[in-house]
XYZ file of C-alpha atoms in Angstrom:
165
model
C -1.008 79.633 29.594
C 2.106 80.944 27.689
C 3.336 79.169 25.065
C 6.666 78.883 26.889
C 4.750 75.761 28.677
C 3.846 74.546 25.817
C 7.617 73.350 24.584
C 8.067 71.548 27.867
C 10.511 73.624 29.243
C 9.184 74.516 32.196
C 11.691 73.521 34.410
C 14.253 75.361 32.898
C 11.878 78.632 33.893
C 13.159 80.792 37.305
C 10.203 79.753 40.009
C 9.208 82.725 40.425
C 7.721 83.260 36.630
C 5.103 80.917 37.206
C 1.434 80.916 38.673
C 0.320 78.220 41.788
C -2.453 77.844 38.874
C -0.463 77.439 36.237
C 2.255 75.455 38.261
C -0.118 72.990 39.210
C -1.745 72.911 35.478
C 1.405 72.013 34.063
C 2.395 69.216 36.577
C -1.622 68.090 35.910
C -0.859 67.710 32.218
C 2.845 66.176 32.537
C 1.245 63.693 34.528
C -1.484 62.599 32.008
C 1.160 62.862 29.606
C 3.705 60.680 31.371
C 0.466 58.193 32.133
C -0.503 57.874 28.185
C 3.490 57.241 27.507
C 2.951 54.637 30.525
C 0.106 52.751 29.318
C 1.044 52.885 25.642
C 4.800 50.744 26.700
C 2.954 48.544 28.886
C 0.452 47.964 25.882
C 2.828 47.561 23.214
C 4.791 45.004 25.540
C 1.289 43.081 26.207
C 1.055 42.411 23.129
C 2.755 39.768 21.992
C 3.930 39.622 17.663
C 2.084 35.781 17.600
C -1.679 36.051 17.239
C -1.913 32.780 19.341
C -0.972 33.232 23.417
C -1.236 30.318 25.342
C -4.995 30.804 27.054
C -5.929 31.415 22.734
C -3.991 28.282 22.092
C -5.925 26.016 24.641
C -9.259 27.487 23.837
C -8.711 26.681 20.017
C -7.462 22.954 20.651
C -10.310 22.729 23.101
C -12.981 24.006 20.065
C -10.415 21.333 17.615
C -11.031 18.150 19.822
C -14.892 19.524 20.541
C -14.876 19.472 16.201
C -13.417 16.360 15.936
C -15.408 14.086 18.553
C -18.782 15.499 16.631
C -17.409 15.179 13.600
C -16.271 11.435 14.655
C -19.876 10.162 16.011
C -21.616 11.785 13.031
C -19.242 9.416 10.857
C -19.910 6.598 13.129
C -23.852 7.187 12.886
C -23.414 7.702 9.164
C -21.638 4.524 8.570
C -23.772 2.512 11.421
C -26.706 3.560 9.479
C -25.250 2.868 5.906
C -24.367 -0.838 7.606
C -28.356 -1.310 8.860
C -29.517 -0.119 5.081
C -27.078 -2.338 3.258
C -28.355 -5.205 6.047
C -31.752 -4.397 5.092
C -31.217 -4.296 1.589
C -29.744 -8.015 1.793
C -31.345 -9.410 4.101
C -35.282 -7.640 3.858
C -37.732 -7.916 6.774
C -39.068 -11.116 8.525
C -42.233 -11.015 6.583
C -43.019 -15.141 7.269
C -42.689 -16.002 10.910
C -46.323 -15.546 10.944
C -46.934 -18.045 8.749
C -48.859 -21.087 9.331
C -50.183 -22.743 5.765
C -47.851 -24.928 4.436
C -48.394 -23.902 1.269
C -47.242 -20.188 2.254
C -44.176 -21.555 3.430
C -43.211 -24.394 0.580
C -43.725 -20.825 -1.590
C -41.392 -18.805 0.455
C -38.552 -21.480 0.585
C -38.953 -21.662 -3.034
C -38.363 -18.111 -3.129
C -35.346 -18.201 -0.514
C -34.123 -21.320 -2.734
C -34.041 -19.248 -6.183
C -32.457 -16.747 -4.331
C -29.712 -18.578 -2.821
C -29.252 -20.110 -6.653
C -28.572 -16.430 -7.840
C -26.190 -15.426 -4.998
C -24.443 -18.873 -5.738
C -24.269 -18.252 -9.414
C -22.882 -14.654 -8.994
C -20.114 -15.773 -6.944
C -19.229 -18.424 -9.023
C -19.263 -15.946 -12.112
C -16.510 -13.521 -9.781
C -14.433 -16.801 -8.792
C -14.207 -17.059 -12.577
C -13.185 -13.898 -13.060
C -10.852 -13.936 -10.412
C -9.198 -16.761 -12.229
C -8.794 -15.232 -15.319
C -7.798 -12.294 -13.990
C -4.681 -13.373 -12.003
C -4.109 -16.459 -15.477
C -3.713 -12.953 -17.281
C -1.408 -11.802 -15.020
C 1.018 -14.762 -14.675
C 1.343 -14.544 -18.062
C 2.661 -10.832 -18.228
C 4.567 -10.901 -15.907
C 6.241 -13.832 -17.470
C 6.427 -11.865 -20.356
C 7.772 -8.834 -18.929
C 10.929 -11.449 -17.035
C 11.263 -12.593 -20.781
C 11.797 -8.868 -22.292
C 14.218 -8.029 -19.284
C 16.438 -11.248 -19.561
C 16.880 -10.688 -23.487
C 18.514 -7.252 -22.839
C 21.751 -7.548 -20.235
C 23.032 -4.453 -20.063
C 26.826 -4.996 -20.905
C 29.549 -4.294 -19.008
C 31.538 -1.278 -19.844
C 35.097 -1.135 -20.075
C 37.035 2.555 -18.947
C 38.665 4.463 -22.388
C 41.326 6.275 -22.454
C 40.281 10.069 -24.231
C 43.309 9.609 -26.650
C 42.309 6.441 -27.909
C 38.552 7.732 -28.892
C 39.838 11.014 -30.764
């Protein structure tokens, strides 16, 4: 092929100049040429400047609300099985249903009694507290309406600029 064809100005060229071969070359390539151009405008229009198109979008919330239900019952396991330790912890196991000596049992509600004593004393010792606690702050606040009464901010009067030079 001359490089005539290669500019792209082959229809300029008389008919008779070129080949059937060549002819039929050269329409071959414009083609692929003009199909490339084609795809590459129908590509760049596909694509949209957002990352996110609207079949991304529902697949992500989809995946979000898939994330947040697990991540919801794991929480509510977590904290079901925090509530059964802390239940354990206070309460312990049924160890004396079994029991039949009364011995046995005058021992164990000596043991329930001592603890109910404790439990009883401890929230005594917080009520206490508590008292204190809010005695203290009655009495700062009081303060504090004391200190703000004392000061009244005065009232201030407009001056002329002549008078204060």
């Amino acid at each position: 092929m001359t490089s005539w064809l290669k500019g792209g100005n082959a229809r300029f060229l008389p008919k008779g100049q070129l080949s059937s071969e060549e002819t039929e070359e050269f329409v071959r390539k414009k083609a692929d040429v003009r199909d490339r151009l084609v795809h590459q405008v129908k590509a760049k229009k596909g694509i949209k400047k957002g990352f996110l198109n609207p079949e991304r979008k529902r697949k992500l919330r989809e995946l979000l609300f898939k994330k947040a239900a697990e991540d919801m019952k794991a929480e509510q396991e977590r904290k079901a099985q925090e509530r059964r330790r802390i239940l354990e912890e206070r309460i312990g196991h049924d160890k004396h249903s079994a029991l039949n000596d009364a011995k046995a049992l005058g021992e164990v509600c000596r043991q329930y009694y001592e603890r109910v004593l404790k439990l009883v004393e401890s929230s005594y010792d917080l009520e206490v507290k508590v008292r204190v606690k809010d005695y203290e702050i009655n009495e700062m606040t009081i303060q504090v309406n004391d200190l703000r009464g004392k000061f009244v901010k005065p009232t201030l009067n407009k001056v002329k600029r002549a008078e204060s030079q």
